[in-house]
Amino acid sequence: MRIRGAVDGINGPEIPSSLADRIDIRSTVELLPNEIMAIGVGLNVMAKSFETEPPVIRNKALLLFIPGSRYSVELDGDEMGVTKTFLVFPVHMWRKLNPDDTLVPYLAVVEEMCHCFYGIADETEVKHKVLDITNKYVDADAKFENLFPGWKDASVSYSA
């Protein structure tokens, strides 16, 4: 299976070796250096999280970075069926908020990987999981209201 418009030879984040059997990355947009760095931090944090708290879902996921709101896949032609979990990131949304930001790309990657691999469907619960991971591996003093300003259910906590 191929992603139409995927940029060949794109400079992108390195996949930690411990995640190599779990994720692939494709992009149909040229990622900015700050985005590459933030995505890389998110991937490394998730690799560390998986070491101490193994994923409950054994998916293999494709992280797909797109410029807008659409993407298209194309089958190789010899498949009898295809199963793929897509984590899709509309980069234009990050850039609309702040093109130089590193927090939004980091949070987006970690949150979607938590949905996918830890099986957390609830948006508030997954944000608390992201906070927990961020506190453990990035910033022990990070606060929910700073990571997710204005989120409606900040008082509901994540329970492992």
JSON list of C-alpha atoms in Angstrom, two decimals:
[
{"chain": "A", "resi": 1, "resn": "MET", "atom": "CA", "xyz": [0.00, 0.00, 0.00]},
{"chain": "A", "resi": 2, "resn": "ARG", "atom": "CA", "xyz": [1.23, 3.48, -0.88]},
{"chain": "A", "resi": 3, "resn": "ILE", "atom": "CA", "xyz": [0.16, 6.95, 0.19]},
{"chain": "A", "resi": 4, "resn": "ARG", "atom": "CA", "xyz": [-0.44, 9.13, -2.85]},
{"chain": "A", "resi": 5, "resn": "GLY", "atom": "CA", "xyz": [1.72, 12.23, -2.75]},
{"chain": "A", "resi": 6, "resn": "ALA", "atom": "CA", "xyz": [4.06, 10.98, -0.02]},
{"chain": "A", "resi": 7, "resn": "VAL", "atom": "CA", "xyz": [7.28, 12.97, -0.15]},
{"chain": "A", "resi": 8, "resn": "ASP", "atom": "CA", "xyz": [10.25, 10.74, -1.02]},
{"chain": "A", "resi": 9, "resn": "GLY", "atom": "CA", "xyz": [13.46, 11.25, 0.90]},
{"chain": "A", "resi": 10, "resn": "ILE", "atom": "CA", "xyz": [11.83, 13.60, 3.38]},
{"chain": "A", "resi": 11, "resn": "ASN", "atom": "CA", "xyz": [13.90, 14.67, 6.33]},
{"chain": "A", "resi": 12, "resn": "GLY", "atom": "CA", "xyz": [11.87, 13.44, 9.20]},
{"chain": "A", "resi": 13, "resn": "PRO", "atom": "CA", "xyz": [12.01, 12.15, 12.71]},
{"chain": "A", "resi": 14, "resn": "GLU", "atom": "CA", "xyz": [13.95, 8.97, 13.36]},
{"chain": "A", "resi": 15, "resn": "ILE", "atom": "CA", "xyz": [11.92, 6.07, 14.59]},
{"chain": "A", "resi": 16, "resn": "PRO", "atom": "CA", "xyz": [13.40, 4.67, 17.81]},
{"chain": "A", "resi": 17, "resn": "SER", "atom": "CA", "xyz": [14.57, 1.10, 17.22]},
{"chain": "A", "resi": 18, "resn": "SER", "atom": "CA", "xyz": [12.17, -0.23, 19.85]},
{"chain": "A", "resi": 19, "resn": "LEU", "atom": "CA", "xyz": [9.24, 1.19, 17.84]},
{"chain": "A", "resi": 20, "resn": "ALA", "atom": "CA", "xyz": [10.45, 0.07, 14.42]},
{"chain": "A", "resi": 21, "resn": "ASP", "atom": "CA", "xyz": [8.17, -2.99, 14.42]},
{"chain": "A", "resi": 22, "resn": "ARG", "atom": "CA", "xyz": [5.16, -0.91, 15.55]},
{"chain": "A", "resi": 23, "resn": "ILE", "atom": "CA", "xyz": [5.15, 2.23, 13.41]},
{"chain": "A", "resi": 24, "resn": "ASP", "atom": "CA", "xyz": [5.89, 3.60, 9.96]},
{"chain": "A", "resi": 25, "resn": "ILE", "atom": "CA", "xyz": [5.95, 7.27, 9.03]},
{"chain": "A", "resi": 26, "resn": "ARG", "atom": "CA", "xyz": [4.84, 8.87, 5.78]},
{"chain": "A", "resi": 27, "resn": "SER", "atom": "CA", "xyz": [4.29, 12.50, 4.90]},
{"chain": "A", "resi": 28, "resn": "THR", "atom": "CA", "xyz": [2.68, 14.38, 2.06]},
{"chain": "A", "resi": 29, "resn": "VAL", "atom": "CA", "xyz": [3.98, 17.67, 3.44]},
{"chain": "A", "resi": 30, "resn": "GLU", "atom": "CA", "xyz": [7.51, 18.93, 4.08]},
{"chain": "A", "resi": 31, "resn": "LEU", "atom": "CA", "xyz": [7.86, 19.04, 7.85]},
{"chain": "A", "resi": 32, "resn": "LEU", "atom": "CA", "xyz": [9.55, 22.02, 9.46]},
{"chain": "A", "resi": 33, "resn": "PRO", "atom": "CA", "xyz": [12.64, 21.48, 11.66]},
{"chain": "A", "resi": 34, "resn": "ASN", "atom": "CA", "xyz": [10.70, 22.31, 14.85]},
{"chain": "A", "resi": 35, "resn": "GLU", "atom": "CA", "xyz": [8.00, 19.78, 13.87]},
{"chain": "A", "resi": 36, "resn": "ILE", "atom": "CA", "xyz": [10.58, 17.08, 13.15]},
{"chain": "A", "resi": 37, "resn": "MET", "atom": "CA", "xyz": [12.19, 17.70, 16.53]},
{"chain": "A", "resi": 38, "resn": "ALA", "atom": "CA", "xyz": [8.86, 17.67, 18.40]},
{"chain": "A", "resi": 39, "resn": "ILE", "atom": "CA", "xyz": [7.69, 14.49, 16.65]},
{"chain": "A", "resi": 40, "resn": "GLY", "atom": "CA", "xyz": [11.03, 12.87, 17.48]},
{"chain": "A", "resi": 41, "resn": "VAL", "atom": "CA", "xyz": [10.63, 13.78, 21.15]},
{"chain": "A", "resi": 42, "resn": "GLY", "atom": "CA", "xyz": [7.12, 12.32, 21.12]},
{"chain": "A", "resi": 43, "resn": "LEU", "atom": "CA", "xyz": [8.34, 9.07, 19.56]},
{"chain": "A", "resi": 44, "resn": "ASN", "atom": "CA", "xyz": [11.18, 8.75, 22.05]},
{"chain": "A", "resi": 45, "resn": "VAL", "atom": "CA", "xyz": [8.85, 9.43, 24.97]},
{"chain": "A", "resi": 46, "resn": "MET", "atom": "CA", "xyz": [6.45, 6.77, 23.74]},
{"chain": "A", "resi": 47, "resn": "ALA", "atom": "CA", "xyz": [9.32, 4.30, 23.34]},
{"chain": "A", "resi": 48, "resn": "LYS", "atom": "CA", "xyz": [10.22, 4.91, 27.00]},
{"chain": "A", "resi": 49, "resn": "SER", "atom": "CA", "xyz": [6.60, 4.60, 28.05]},
{"chain": "A", "resi": 50, "resn": "PHE", "atom": "CA", "xyz": [6.28, 1.26, 26.24]},
{"chain": "A", "resi": 51, "resn": "GLU", "atom": "CA", "xyz": [9.31, -0.05, 28.17]},
{"chain": "A", "resi": 52, "resn": "THR", "atom": "CA", "xyz": [7.63, 0.55, 31.54]},
{"chain": "A", "resi": 53, "resn": "GLU", "atom": "CA", "xyz": [4.00, 0.12, 30.49]},
{"chain": "A", "resi": 54, "resn": "PRO", "atom": "CA", "xyz": [3.69, -2.16, 27.47]},
{"chain": "A", "resi": 55, "resn": "PRO", "atom": "CA", "xyz": [0.93, -1.35, 25.00]},
{"chain": "A", "resi": 56, "resn": "VAL", "atom": "CA", "xyz": [-2.32, -3.24, 25.45]},
{"chain": "A", "resi": 57, "resn": "ILE", "atom": "CA", "xyz": [-2.98, -3.27, 21.70]},
{"chain": "A", "resi": 58, "resn": "ARG", "atom": "CA", "xyz": [-0.49, -4.87, 19.35]},
{"chain": "A", "resi": 59, "resn": "ASN", "atom": "CA", "xyz": [-1.22, -2.67, 16.35]},
{"chain": "A", "resi": 60, "resn": "LYS", "atom": "CA", "xyz": [1.22, -1.58, 13.73]},
{"chain": "A", "resi": 61, "resn": "ALA", "atom": "CA", "xyz": [0.39, 2.02, 12.92]},
{"chain": "A", "resi": 62, "resn": "LEU", "atom": "CA", "xyz": [1.20, 4.43, 10.13]},
{"chain": "A", "resi": 63, "resn": "LEU", "atom": "CA", "xyz": [1.81, 7.99, 11.28]},
{"chain": "A", "resi": 64, "resn": "LEU", "atom": "CA", "xyz": [0.74, 10.12, 8.35]},
{"chain": "A", "resi": 65, "resn": "PHE", "atom": "CA", "xyz": [1.47, 13.84, 8.18]},
{"chain": "A", "resi": 66, "resn": "ILE", "atom": "CA", "xyz": [-0.68, 15.71, 5.65]},
{"chain": "A", "resi": 67, "resn": "PRO", "atom": "CA", "xyz": [-0.87, 19.39, 4.69]},
{"chain": "A", "resi": 68, "resn": "GLY", "atom": "CA", "xyz": [-4.66, 19.71, 4.71]},
{"chain": "A", "resi": 69, "resn": "SER", "atom": "CA", "xyz": [-7.68, 17.54, 5.35]},
{"chain": "A", "resi": 70, "resn": "ARG", "atom": "CA", "xyz": [-7.36, 14.77, 2.76]},
{"chain": "A", "resi": 71, "resn": "TYR", "atom": "CA", "xyz": [-5.14, 11.87, 1.89]},
{"chain": "A", "resi": 72, "resn": "SER", "atom": "CA", "xyz": [-5.39, 9.01, -0.54]},
{"chain": "A", "resi": 73, "resn": "VAL", "atom": "CA", "xyz": [-4.04, 5.47, -0.48]},
{"chain": "A", "resi": 74, "resn": "GLU", "atom": "CA", "xyz": [-3.26, 3.23, -3.39]},
{"chain": "A", "resi": 75, "resn": "LEU", "atom": "CA", "xyz": [-2.96, -0.53, -3.19]},
{"chain": "A", "resi": 76, "resn": "ASP", "atom": "CA", "xyz": [-0.01, -2.27, -4.80]},
{"chain": "A", "resi": 77, "resn": "GLY", "atom": "CA", "xyz": [-2.45, -4.41, -6.76]},
{"chain": "A", "resi": 78, "resn": "ASP", "atom": "CA", "xyz": [-1.71, -7.88, -5.45]},
{"chain": "A", "resi": 79, "resn": "GLU", "atom": "CA", "xyz": [-3.38, -7.61, -2.03]},
{"chain": "A", "resi": 80, "resn": "MET", "atom": "CA", "xyz": [-6.38, -9.71, -1.11]},
{"chain": "A", "resi": 81, "resn": "GLY", "atom": "CA", "xyz": [-7.03, -7.30, 1.75]},
{"chain": "A", "resi": 82, "resn": "VAL", "atom": "CA", "xyz": [-5.21, -4.72, 3.81]},
{"chain": "A", "resi": 83, "resn": "THR", "atom": "CA", "xyz": [-5.30, -3.82, 7.48]},
{"chain": "A", "resi": 84, "resn": "LYS", "atom": "CA", "xyz": [-3.57, -0.66, 8.61]},
{"chain": "A", "resi": 85, "resn": "THR", "atom": "CA", "xyz": [-4.10, 1.69, 11.52]},
{"chain": "A", "resi": 86, "resn": "PHE", "atom": "CA", "xyz": [-3.65, 5.31, 10.45]},
{"chain": "A", "resi": 87, "resn": "LEU", "atom": "CA", "xyz": [-2.72, 8.10, 12.85]},
{"chain": "A", "resi": 88, "resn": "VAL", "atom": "CA", "xyz": [-3.33, 11.15, 10.68]},
{"chain": "A", "resi": 89, "resn": "PHE", "atom": "CA", "xyz": [-1.93, 14.57, 11.53]},
{"chain": "A", "resi": 90, "resn": "PRO", "atom": "CA", "xyz": [-3.23, 17.61, 9.58]},
{"chain": "A", "resi": 91, "resn": "VAL", "atom": "CA", "xyz": [-0.13, 19.77, 9.89]},
{"chain": "A", "resi": 92, "resn": "HIS", "atom": "CA", "xyz": [-1.95, 22.91, 8.72]},
{"chain": "A", "resi": 93, "resn": "MET", "atom": "CA", "xyz": [-3.80, 22.93, 12.05]},
{"chain": "A", "resi": 94, "resn": "TRP", "atom": "CA", "xyz": [-0.51, 23.02, 13.99]},
{"chain": "A", "resi": 95, "resn": "ARG", "atom": "CA", "xyz": [0.78, 25.82, 11.79]},
{"chain": "A", "resi": 96, "resn": "LYS", "atom": "CA", "xyz": [-2.44, 27.79, 12.12]},
{"chain": "A", "resi": 97, "resn": "LEU", "atom": "CA", "xyz": [-2.00, 27.82, 15.90]},
{"chain": "A", "resi": 98, "resn": "ASN", "atom": "CA", "xyz": [1.71, 28.68, 15.79]},
{"chain": "A", "resi": 99, "resn": "PRO", "atom": "CA", "xyz": [4.11, 27.64, 13.01]},
{"chain": "A", "resi": 100, "resn": "ASP", "atom": "CA", "xyz": [7.12, 27.66, 15.35]},
{"chain": "A", "resi": 101, "resn": "ASP", "atom": "CA", "xyz": [5.47, 25.62, 18.10]},
{"chain": "A", "resi": 102, "resn": "THR", "atom": "CA", "xyz": [6.89, 22.34, 19.36]},
{"chain": "A", "resi": 103, "resn": "LEU", "atom": "CA", "xyz": [4.29, 21.56, 22.03]},
{"chain": "A", "resi": 104, "resn": "VAL", "atom": "CA", "xyz": [1.34, 20.97, 19.68]},
{"chain": "A", "resi": 105, "resn": "PRO", "atom": "CA", "xyz": [3.14, 18.45, 17.40]},
{"chain": "A", "resi": 106, "resn": "TYR", "atom": "CA", "xyz": [4.54, 16.65, 20.45]},
{"chain": "A", "resi": 107, "resn": "LEU", "atom": "CA", "xyz": [1.11, 16.45, 22.13]},
{"chain": "A", "resi": 108, "resn": "ALA", "atom": "CA", "xyz": [-0.61, 15.35, 18.92]},
{"chain": "A", "resi": 109, "resn": "VAL", "atom": "CA", "xyz": [1.79, 12.44, 18.37]},
{"chain": "A", "resi": 110, "resn": "VAL", "atom": "CA", "xyz": [1.76, 11.26, 21.98]},
{"chain": "A", "resi": 111, "resn": "GLU", "atom": "CA", "xyz": [-2.02, 11.57, 22.29]},
{"chain": "A", "resi": 112, "resn": "GLU", "atom": "CA", "xyz": [-2.79, 9.65, 19.10]},
{"chain": "A", "resi": 113, "resn": "MET", "atom": "CA", "xyz": [-0.27, 6.93, 20.00]},
{"chain": "A", "resi": 114, "resn": "CYS", "atom": "CA", "xyz": [-1.94, 6.61, 23.42]},
{"chain": "A", "resi": 115, "resn": "HIS", "atom": "CA", "xyz": [-5.35, 6.25, 21.75]},
{"chain": "A", "resi": 116, "resn": "CYS", "atom": "CA", "xyz": [-3.94, 3.62, 19.40]},
{"chain": "A", "resi": 117, "resn": "PHE", "atom": "CA", "xyz": [-1.66, 1.53, 21.59]},
{"chain": "A", "resi": 118, "resn": "TYR", "atom": "CA", "xyz": [-3.18, 1.95, 25.05]},
{"chain": "A", "resi": 119, "resn": "GLY", "atom": "CA", "xyz": [-6.75, 1.62, 23.80]},
{"chain": "A", "resi": 120, "resn": "ILE", "atom": "CA", "xyz": [-8.00, 4.86, 25.36]},
{"chain": "A", "resi": 121, "resn": "ALA", "atom": "CA", "xyz": [-11.01, 6.18, 23.45]},
{"chain": "A", "resi": 122, "resn": "ASP", "atom": "CA", "xyz": [-12.10, 8.94, 25.83]},
{"chain": "A", "resi": 123, "resn": "GLU", "atom": "CA", "xyz": [-10.58, 12.34, 24.99]},
{"chain": "A", "resi": 124, "resn": "THR", "atom": "CA", "xyz": [-10.28, 13.55, 28.58]},
{"chain": "A", "resi": 125, "resn": "GLU", "atom": "CA", "xyz": [-8.85, 10.27, 29.82]},
{"chain": "A", "resi": 126, "resn": "VAL", "atom": "CA", "xyz": [-6.25, 10.18, 27.04]},
{"chain": "A", "resi": 127, "resn": "LYS", "atom": "CA", "xyz": [-5.17, 13.74, 27.82]},
{"chain": "A", "resi": 128, "resn": "HIS", "atom": "CA", "xyz": [-4.53, 12.70, 31.41]},
{"chain": "A", "resi": 129, "resn": "LYS", "atom": "CA", "xyz": [-2.48, 9.76, 30.12]},
{"chain": "A", "resi": 130, "resn": "VAL", "atom": "CA", "xyz": [-0.45, 12.20, 27.99]},
{"chain": "A", "resi": 131, "resn": "LEU", "atom": "CA", "xyz": [0.09, 14.38, 31.07]},
{"chain": "A", "resi": 132, "resn": "ASP", "atom": "CA", "xyz": [1.24, 11.34, 33.04]},
{"chain": "A", "resi": 133, "resn": "ILE", "atom": "CA", "xyz": [3.73, 10.36, 30.32]},
{"chain": "A", "resi": 134, "resn": "THR", "atom": "CA", "xyz": [4.93, 13.95, 29.95]},
{"chain": "A", "resi": 135, "resn": "ASN", "atom": "CA", "xyz": [5.44, 14.24, 33.71]},
{"chain": "A", "resi": 136, "resn": "LYS", "atom": "CA", "xyz": [7.47, 11.02, 33.78]},
{"chain": "A", "resi": 137, "resn": "TYR", "atom": "CA", "xyz": [9.72, 11.61, 30.77]},
{"chain": "A", "resi": 138, "resn": "VAL", "atom": "CA", "xyz": [9.75, 15.29, 29.78]},
{"chain": "A", "resi": 139, "resn": "ASP", "atom": "CA", "xyz": [8.69, 17.75, 32.46]},
{"chain": "A", "resi": 140, "resn": "ALA", "atom": "CA", "xyz": [7.79, 16.65, 35.99]},
{"chain": "A", "resi": 141, "resn": "ASP", "atom": "CA", "xyz": [6.14, 20.03, 36.60]},
{"chain": "A", "resi": 142, "resn": "ALA", "atom": "CA", "xyz": [3.85, 20.04, 33.55]},
{"chain": "A", "resi": 143, "resn": "LYS", "atom": "CA", "xyz": [0.23, 20.83, 34.41]},
{"chain": "A", "resi": 144, "resn": "PHE", "atom": "CA", "xyz": [-2.93, 19.72, 32.63]},
{"chain": "A", "resi": 145, "resn": "GLU", "atom": "CA", "xyz": [-4.21, 23.28, 32.20]},
{"chain": "A", "resi": 146, "resn": "ASN", "atom": "CA", "xyz": [-0.94, 24.33, 30.53]},
{"chain": "A", "resi": 147, "resn": "LEU", "atom": "CA", "xyz": [-0.84, 21.41, 28.11]},
{"chain": "A", "resi": 148, "resn": "PHE", "atom": "CA", "xyz": [-4.55, 21.53, 27.28]},
{"chain": "A", "resi": 149, "resn": "PRO", "atom": "CA", "xyz": [-5.75, 25.07, 28.00]},
{"chain": "A", "resi": 150, "resn": "GLY", "atom": "CA", "xyz": [-9.52, 25.39, 28.11]},
{"chain": "A", "resi": 151, "resn": "TRP", "atom": "CA", "xyz": [-10.19, 21.64, 28.01]},
{"chain": "A", "resi": 152, "resn": "LYS", "atom": "CA", "xyz": [-13.64, 21.17, 29.54]},
{"chain": "A", "resi": 153, "resn": "ASP", "atom": "CA", "xyz": [-13.06, 18.14, 31.78]},
{"chain": "A", "resi": 154, "resn": "ALA", "atom": "CA", "xyz": [-9.69, 18.87, 33.39]},
{"chain": "A", "resi": 155, "resn": "SER", "atom": "CA", "xyz": [-10.84, 17.55, 36.77]},
{"chain": "A", "resi": 156, "resn": "VAL", "atom": "CA", "xyz": [-11.48, 14.00, 35.51]},
{"chain": "A", "resi": 157, "resn": "SER", "atom": "CA", "xyz": [-8.27, 12.05, 36.01]},
{"chain": "A", "resi": 158, "resn": "TYR", "atom": "CA", "xyz": [-6.73, 9.13, 34.21]},
{"chain": "A", "resi": 159, "resn": "SER", "atom": "CA", "xyz": [-6.84, 5.83, 36.07]},
{"chain": "A", "resi": 160, "resn": "ALA", "atom": "CA", "xyz": [-4.49, 3.07, 34.98]}
]
